XYZ file of N, CA and C in Angstrom:
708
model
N 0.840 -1.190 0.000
C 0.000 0.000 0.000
C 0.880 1.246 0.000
N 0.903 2.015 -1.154
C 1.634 3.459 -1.091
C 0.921 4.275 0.368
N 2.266 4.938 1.127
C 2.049 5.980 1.890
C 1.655 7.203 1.603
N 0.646 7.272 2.525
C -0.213 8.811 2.500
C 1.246 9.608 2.414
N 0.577 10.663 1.371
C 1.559 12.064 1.356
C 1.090 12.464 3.364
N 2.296 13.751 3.445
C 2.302 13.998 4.380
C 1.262 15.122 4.134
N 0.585 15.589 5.670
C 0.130 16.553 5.976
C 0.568 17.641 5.797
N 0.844 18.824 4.851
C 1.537 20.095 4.954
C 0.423 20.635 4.642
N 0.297 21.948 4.783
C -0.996 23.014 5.057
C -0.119 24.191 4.659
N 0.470 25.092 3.129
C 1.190 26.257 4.141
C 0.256 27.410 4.768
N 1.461 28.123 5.296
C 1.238 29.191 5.945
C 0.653 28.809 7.647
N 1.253 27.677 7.841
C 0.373 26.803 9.255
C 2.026 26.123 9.925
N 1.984 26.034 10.715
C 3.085 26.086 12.116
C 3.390 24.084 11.923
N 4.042 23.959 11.622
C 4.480 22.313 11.448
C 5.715 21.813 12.385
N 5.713 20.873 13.515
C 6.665 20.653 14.497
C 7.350 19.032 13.658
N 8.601 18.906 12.885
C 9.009 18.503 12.442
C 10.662 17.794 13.732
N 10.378 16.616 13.088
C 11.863 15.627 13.864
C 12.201 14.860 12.764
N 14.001 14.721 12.887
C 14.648 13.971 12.195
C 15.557 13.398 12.513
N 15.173 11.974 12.842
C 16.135 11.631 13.572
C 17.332 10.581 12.518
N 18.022 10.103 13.474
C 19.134 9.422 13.080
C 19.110 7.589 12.308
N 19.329 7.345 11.820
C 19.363 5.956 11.313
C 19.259 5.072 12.981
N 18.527 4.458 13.401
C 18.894 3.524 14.561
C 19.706 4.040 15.865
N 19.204 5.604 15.734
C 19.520 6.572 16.726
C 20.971 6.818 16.887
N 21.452 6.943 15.943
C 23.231 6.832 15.815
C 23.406 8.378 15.753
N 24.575 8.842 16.168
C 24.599 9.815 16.388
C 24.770 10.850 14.757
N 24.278 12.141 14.797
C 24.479 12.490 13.088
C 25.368 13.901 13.301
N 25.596 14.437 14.613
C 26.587 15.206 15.420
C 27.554 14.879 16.010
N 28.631 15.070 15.733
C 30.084 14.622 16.478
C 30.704 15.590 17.093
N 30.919 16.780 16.452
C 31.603 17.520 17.103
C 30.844 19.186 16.837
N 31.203 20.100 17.693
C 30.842 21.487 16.950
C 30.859 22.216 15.824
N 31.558 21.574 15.354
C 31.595 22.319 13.337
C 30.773 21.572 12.758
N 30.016 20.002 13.128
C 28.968 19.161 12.465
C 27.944 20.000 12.752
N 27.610 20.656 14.089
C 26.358 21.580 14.411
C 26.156 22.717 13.786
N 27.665 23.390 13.839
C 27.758 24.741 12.720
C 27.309 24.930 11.062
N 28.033 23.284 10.543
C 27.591 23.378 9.242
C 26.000 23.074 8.848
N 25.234 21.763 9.698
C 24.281 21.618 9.402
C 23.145 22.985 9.745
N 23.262 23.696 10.728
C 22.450 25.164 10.925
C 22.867 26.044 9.547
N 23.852 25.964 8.917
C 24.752 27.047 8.205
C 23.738 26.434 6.660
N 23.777 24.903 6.500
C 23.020 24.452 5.319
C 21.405 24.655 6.013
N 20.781 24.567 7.054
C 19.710 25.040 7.162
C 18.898 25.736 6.930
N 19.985 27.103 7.164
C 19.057 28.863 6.999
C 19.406 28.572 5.569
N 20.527 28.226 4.390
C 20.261 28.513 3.121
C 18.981 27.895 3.031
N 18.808 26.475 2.764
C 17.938 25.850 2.539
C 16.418 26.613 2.810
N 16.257 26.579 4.406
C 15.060 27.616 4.496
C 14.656 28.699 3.853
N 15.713 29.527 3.925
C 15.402 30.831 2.938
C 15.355 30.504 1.124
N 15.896 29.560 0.813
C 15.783 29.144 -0.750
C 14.212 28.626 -0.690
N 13.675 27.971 0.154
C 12.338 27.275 -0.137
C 11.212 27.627 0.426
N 11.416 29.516 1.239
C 10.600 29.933 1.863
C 9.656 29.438 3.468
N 10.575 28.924 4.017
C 9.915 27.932 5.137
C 10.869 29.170 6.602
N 9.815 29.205 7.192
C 10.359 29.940 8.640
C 10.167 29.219 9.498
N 12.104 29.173 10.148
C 12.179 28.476 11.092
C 12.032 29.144 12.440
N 10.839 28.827 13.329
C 10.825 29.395 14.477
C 11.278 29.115 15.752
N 11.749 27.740 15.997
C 12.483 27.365 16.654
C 12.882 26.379 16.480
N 14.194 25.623 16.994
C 15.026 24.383 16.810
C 15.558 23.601 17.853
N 16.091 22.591 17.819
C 17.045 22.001 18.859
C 17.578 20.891 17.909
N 19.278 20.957 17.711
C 19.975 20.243 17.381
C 20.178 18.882 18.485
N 19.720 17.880 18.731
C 20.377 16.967 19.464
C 21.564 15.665 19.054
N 22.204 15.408 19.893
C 23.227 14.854 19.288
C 22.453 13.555 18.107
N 21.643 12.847 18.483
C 21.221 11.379 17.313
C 19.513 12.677 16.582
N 18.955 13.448 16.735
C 17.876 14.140 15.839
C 17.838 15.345 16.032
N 16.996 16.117 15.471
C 17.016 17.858 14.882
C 15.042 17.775 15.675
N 14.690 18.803 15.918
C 13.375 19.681 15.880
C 13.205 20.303 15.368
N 12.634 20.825 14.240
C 12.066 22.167 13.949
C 10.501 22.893 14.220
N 10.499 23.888 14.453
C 8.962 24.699 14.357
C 8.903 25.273 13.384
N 8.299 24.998 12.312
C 8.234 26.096 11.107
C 7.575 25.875 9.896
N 7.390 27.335 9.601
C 6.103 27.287 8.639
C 6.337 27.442 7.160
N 5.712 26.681 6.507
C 6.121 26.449 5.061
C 5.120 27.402 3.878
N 5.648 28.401 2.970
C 5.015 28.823 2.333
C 4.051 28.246 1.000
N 4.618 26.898 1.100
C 3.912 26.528 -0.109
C 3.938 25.126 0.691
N 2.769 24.371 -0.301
C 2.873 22.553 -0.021
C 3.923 21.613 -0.025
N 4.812 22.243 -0.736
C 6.181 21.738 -1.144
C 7.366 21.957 -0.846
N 7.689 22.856 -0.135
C 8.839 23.775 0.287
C 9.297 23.324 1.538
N 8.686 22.432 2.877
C 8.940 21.827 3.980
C 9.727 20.753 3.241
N 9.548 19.607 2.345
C 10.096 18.605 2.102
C 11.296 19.193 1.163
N 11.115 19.969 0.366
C 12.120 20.267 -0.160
C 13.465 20.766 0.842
N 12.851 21.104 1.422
C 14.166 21.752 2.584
C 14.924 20.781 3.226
N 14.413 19.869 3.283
C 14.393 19.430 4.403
C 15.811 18.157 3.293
N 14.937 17.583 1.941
C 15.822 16.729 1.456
C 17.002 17.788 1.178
N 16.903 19.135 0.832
C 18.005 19.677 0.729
C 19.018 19.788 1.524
N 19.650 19.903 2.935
C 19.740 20.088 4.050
C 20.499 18.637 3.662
N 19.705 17.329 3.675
C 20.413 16.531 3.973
C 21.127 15.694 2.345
N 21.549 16.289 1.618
C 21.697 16.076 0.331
C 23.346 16.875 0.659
N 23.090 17.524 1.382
C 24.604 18.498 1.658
C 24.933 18.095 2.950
N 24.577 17.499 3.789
C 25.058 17.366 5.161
C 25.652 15.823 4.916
N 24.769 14.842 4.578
C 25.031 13.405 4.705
C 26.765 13.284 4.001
N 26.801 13.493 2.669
C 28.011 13.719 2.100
C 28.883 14.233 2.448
N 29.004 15.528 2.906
C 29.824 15.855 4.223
C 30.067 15.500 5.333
N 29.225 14.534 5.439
C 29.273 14.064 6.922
C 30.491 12.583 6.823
N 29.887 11.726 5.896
C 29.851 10.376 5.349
C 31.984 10.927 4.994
N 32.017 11.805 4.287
C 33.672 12.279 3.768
C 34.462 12.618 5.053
N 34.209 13.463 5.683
C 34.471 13.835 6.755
C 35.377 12.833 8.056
N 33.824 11.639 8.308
C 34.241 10.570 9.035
C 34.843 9.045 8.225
N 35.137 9.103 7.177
C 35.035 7.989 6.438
C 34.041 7.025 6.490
N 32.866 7.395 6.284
C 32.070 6.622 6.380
C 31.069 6.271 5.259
N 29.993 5.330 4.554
C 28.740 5.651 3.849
C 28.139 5.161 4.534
N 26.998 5.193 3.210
C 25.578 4.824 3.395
C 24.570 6.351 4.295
N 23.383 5.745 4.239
C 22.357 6.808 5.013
C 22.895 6.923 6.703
N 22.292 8.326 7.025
C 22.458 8.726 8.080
C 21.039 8.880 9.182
N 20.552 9.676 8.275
C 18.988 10.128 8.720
C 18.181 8.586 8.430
N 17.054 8.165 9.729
C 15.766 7.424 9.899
C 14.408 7.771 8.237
N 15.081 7.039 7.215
C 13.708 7.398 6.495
C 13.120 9.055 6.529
N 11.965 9.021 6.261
C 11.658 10.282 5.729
C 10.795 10.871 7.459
N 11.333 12.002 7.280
C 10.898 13.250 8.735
C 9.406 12.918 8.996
N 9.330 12.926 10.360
C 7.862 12.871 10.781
C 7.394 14.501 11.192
N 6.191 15.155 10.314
C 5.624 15.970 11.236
C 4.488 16.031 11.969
N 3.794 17.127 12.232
C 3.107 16.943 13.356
C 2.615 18.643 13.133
N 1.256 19.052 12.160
C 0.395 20.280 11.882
C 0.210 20.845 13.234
N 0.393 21.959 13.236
C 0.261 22.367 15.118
C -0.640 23.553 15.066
N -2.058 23.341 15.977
C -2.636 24.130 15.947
C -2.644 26.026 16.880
N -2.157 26.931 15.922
C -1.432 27.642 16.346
C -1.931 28.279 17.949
N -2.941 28.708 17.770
C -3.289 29.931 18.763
C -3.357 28.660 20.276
N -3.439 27.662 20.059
C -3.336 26.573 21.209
C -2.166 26.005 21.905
N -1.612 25.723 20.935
C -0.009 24.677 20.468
C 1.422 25.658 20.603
N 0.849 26.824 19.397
C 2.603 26.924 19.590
C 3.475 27.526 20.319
N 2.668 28.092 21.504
C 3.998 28.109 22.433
C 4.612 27.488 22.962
N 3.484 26.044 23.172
C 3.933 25.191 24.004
C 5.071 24.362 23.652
N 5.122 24.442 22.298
C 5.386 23.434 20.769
C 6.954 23.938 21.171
N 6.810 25.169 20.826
C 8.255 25.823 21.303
C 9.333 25.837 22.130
N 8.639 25.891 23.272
C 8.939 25.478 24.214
C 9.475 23.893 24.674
N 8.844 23.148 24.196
C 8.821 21.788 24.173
C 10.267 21.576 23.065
N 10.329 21.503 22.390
C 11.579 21.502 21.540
C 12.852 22.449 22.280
N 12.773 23.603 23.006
C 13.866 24.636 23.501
C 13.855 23.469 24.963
N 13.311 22.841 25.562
C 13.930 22.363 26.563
C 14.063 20.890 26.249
N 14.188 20.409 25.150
C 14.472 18.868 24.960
C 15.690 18.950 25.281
N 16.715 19.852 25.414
C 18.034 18.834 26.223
C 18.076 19.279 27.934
N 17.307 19.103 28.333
C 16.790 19.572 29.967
C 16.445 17.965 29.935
N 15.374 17.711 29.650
C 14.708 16.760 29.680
C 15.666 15.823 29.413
N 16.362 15.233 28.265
C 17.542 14.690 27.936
C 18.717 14.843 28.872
N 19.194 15.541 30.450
C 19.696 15.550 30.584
C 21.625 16.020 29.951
N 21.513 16.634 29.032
C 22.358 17.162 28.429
C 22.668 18.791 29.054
N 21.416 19.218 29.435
C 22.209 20.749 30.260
C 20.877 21.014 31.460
N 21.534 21.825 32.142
C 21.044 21.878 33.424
C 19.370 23.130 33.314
N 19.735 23.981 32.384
C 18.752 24.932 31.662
C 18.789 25.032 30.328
N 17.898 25.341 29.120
C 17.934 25.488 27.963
C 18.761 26.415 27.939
N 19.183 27.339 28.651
C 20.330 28.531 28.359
C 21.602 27.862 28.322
N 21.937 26.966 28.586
C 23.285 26.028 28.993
C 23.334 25.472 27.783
N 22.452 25.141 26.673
C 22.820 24.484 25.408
C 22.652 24.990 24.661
N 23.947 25.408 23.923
C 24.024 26.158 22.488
C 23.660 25.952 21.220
N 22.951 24.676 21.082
C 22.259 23.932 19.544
C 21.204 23.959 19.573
N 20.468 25.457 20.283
C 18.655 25.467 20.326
C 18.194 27.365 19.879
N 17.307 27.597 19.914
C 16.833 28.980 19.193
C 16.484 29.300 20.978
N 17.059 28.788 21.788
C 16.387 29.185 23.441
C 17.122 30.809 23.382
N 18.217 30.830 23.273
C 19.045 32.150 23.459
C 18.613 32.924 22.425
N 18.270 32.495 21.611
C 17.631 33.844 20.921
C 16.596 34.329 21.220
N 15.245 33.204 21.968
C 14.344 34.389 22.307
C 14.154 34.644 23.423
N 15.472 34.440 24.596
C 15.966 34.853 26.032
C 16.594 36.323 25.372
N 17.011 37.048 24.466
C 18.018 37.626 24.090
C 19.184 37.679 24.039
N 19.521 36.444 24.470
C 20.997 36.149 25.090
C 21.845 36.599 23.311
N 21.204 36.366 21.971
C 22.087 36.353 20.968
C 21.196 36.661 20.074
N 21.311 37.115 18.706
C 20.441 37.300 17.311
C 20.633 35.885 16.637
N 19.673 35.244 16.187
C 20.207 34.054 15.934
C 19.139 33.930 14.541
N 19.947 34.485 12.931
C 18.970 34.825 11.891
C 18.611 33.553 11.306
N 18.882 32.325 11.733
C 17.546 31.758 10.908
C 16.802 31.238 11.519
N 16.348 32.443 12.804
C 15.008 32.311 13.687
C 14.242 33.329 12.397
N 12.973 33.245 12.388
C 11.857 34.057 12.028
C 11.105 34.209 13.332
N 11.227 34.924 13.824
C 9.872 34.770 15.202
C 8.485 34.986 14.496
N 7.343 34.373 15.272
C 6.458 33.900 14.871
C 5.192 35.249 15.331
N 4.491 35.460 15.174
C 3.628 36.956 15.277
C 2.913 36.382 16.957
N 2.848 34.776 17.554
C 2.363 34.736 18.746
C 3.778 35.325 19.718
N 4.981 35.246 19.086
C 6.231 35.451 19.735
C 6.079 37.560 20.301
N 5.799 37.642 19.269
C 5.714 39.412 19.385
C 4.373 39.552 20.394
N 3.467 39.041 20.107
C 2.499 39.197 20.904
C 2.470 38.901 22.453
N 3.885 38.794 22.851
C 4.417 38.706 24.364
C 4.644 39.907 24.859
N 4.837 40.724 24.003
C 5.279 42.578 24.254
C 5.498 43.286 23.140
N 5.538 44.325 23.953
C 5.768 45.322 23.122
C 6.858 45.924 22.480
N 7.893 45.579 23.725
C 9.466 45.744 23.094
C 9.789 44.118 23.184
N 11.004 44.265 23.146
C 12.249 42.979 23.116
C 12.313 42.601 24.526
N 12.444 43.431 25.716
C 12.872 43.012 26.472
C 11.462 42.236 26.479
N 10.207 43.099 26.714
C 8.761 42.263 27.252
C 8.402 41.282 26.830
N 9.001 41.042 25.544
C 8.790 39.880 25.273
C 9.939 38.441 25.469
N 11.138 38.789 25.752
C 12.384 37.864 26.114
C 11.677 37.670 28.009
N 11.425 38.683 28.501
C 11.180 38.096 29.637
C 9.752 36.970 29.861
N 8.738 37.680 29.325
C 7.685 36.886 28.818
C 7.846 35.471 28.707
N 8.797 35.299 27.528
C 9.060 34.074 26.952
C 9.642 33.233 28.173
N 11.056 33.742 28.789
C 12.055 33.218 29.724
C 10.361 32.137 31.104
N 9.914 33.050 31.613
C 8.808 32.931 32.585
C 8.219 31.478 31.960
N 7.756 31.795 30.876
C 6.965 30.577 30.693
C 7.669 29.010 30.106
N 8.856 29.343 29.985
C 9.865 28.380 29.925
C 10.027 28.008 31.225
N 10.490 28.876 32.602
C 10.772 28.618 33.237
C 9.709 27.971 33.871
N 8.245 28.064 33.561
C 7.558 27.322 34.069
C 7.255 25.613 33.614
N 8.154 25.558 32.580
C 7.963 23.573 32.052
C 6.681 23.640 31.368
N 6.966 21.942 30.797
C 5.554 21.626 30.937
C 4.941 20.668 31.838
N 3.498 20.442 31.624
C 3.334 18.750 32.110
C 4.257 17.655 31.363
N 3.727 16.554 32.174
C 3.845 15.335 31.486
C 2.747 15.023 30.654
N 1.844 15.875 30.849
C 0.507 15.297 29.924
C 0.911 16.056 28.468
N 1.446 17.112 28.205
C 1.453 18.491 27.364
C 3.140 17.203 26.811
N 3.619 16.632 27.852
C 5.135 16.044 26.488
C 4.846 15.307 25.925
N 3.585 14.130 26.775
C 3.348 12.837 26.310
C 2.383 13.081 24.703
N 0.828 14.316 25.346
C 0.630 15.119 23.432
C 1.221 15.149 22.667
N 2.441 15.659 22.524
C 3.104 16.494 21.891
C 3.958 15.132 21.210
N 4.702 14.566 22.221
C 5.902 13.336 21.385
C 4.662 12.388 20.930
N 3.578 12.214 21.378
C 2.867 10.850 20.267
C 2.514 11.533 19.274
N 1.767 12.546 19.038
C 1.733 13.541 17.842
C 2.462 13.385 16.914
N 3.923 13.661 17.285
C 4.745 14.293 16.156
C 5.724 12.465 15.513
N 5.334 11.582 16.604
C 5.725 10.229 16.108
C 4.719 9.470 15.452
N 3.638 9.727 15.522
C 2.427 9.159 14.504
C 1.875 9.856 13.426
N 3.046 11.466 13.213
C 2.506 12.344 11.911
C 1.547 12.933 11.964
N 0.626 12.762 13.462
C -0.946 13.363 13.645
C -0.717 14.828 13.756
N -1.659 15.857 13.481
C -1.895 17.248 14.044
C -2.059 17.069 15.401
N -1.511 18.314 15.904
C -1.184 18.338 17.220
C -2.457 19.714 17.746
N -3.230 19.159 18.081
C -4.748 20.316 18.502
C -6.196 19.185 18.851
N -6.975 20.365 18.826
C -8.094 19.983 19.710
C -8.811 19.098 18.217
N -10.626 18.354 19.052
C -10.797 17.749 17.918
C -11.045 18.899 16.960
N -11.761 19.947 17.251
C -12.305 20.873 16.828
C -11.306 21.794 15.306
N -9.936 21.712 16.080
C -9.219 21.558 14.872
C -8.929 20.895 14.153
N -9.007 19.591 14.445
C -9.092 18.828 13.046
C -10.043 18.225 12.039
N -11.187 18.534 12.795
C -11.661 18.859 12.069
C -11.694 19.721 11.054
N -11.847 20.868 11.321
C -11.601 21.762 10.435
C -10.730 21.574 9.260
N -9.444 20.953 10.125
C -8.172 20.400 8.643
C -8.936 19.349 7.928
N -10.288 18.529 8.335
C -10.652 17.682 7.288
C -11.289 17.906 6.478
N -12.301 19.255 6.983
C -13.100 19.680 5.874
C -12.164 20.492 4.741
N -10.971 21.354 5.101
C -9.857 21.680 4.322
C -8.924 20.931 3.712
N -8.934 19.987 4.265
C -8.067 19.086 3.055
C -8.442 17.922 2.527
N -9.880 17.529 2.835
C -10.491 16.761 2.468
C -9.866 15.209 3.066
N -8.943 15.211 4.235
C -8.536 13.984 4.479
C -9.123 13.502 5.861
N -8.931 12.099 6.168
C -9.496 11.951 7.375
C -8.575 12.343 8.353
N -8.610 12.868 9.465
C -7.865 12.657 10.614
C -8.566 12.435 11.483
N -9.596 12.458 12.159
C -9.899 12.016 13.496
C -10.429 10.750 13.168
N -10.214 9.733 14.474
C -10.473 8.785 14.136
C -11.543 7.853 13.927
N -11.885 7.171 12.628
C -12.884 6.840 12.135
C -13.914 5.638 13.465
N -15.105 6.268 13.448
C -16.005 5.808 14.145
C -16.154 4.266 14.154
N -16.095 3.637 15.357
C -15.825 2.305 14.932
C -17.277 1.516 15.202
N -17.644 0.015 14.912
C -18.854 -0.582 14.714
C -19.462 -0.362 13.590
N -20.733 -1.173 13.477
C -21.365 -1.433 12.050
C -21.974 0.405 11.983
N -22.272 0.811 10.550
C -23.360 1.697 10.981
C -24.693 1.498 11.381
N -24.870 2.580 11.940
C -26.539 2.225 12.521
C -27.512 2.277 11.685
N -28.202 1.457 11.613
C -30.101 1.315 10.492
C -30.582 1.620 11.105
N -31.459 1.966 11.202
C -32.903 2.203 11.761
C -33.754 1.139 11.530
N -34.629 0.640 13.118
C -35.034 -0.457 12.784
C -36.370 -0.485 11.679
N -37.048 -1.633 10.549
C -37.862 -1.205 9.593
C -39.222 -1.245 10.334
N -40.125 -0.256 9.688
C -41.359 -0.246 10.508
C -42.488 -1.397 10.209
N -43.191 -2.205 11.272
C -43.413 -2.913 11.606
C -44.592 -3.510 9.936
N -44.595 -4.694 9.202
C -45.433 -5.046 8.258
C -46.943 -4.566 8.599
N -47.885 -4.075 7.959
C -48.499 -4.027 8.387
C -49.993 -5.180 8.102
N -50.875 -5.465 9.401
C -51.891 -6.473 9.136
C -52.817 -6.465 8.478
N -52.879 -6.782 6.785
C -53.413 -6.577 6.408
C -54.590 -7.307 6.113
């Protein structure tokens, strides 16, 4: 059975992971992190896709970001690794694939989702045990919207501005609600979501994506359908 195309919607907030062949690592050292961000922002900006936030981890990548056209998320994305794998593969003496098959995303329903979405990706190496605060790890978009740095192939996202009015109101804004976590209910959403390719929102939104894209997503009603029982012969 051919696989469903993926869900892309543009102009709509998509929480994208890519992970590693059998979780092997696809980062070795700091210039592997430098170049793959460095082929990123080209890529993004060649295919119109804004990246709103990231986290490099050592075996997969996160992204938040929104694609201007139906086509421009996947394109980026094979681009990116069309220049990284080969560099990577020369580099270490190594072949063959690097990256797990093709990226899972996960449609995120904005005015609900994406801060959380954000957030959730800026503290995956907290959670991972890799740094003690998202400010402590340098392979995430966290310091850019702490202000700690300008970091241009962030696009901030118009819910990002809507934290304040200046920079600071909104870096502190942001910092607060980081510093507040999430649940376990809001990680456990969020990681089955983006590992089963589902939209990440209420039913109410996906609906909506079904009447817009004409596909199913919520899940199909199960049992026979219902008849109505026939009305009784009559005695004639």
């Amino acid at each position: 059975m051919a696989r469903q195309p993926r869900l892309i919607v543009p102009e709509q907030p998509h929480h994208v992971i890519q992970r590693g062949n059998n979780r092997q690592i696809i980062y070795r050292d700091e210039v592997d992190y430098q170049r793959f961000l460095v082929w990123l922002k080209e890529a993004a900006r060649f295919y119109d896709v804004a990246i709103h936030a990231y986290v490099l981890m050592p075996n997969h990548v996160h992204l938040l970001a929104t694609p201007s056209d139906a086509t421009g998320l996947a394109l980026m994305m094979q681009k990116v690794g069309r220049l990284y794998v080969p560099w990577f593969n020369h580099k270490y003496e190594r072949s063959g694939g690097l990256f797990e098959g093709r990226f899972r995303t996960s449609l995120i329903d904005s005015d609900r989702y994406f801060m959380t979405c954000s957030r959730y990706i800026e503290l995956n190496p907290v959670r991972a045990q890799l740094s003690v605060g998202p400010g402590d790890y340098p392979w995430s978009s966290y310091a850019h919207h702490a202000g700690a740095r300008l970091d241009t192939l962030v696009s901030d996202h118009s819910l990002f501005w809507a934290l304040g009015n200046t920079p600071f109101q909104r870096e502190a804004a942001y910092m607060d609600m980081v510093q507040q976590g999430l649940s376990s209910e809001e990680v456990d959403f969020i990681t089955s979501s983006i590992l089963r390719n589902k939209p990440l929102g209420s039913d109410t939104f996906k609906s909506q994506l079904e009447q817009k894209t004409q596909r199913q997503i919520l899940p199909a009603k199960r049992g026979r359908p219902f008849n109505p029982p026939l009305p009784p012969l009559s005695q004639a």
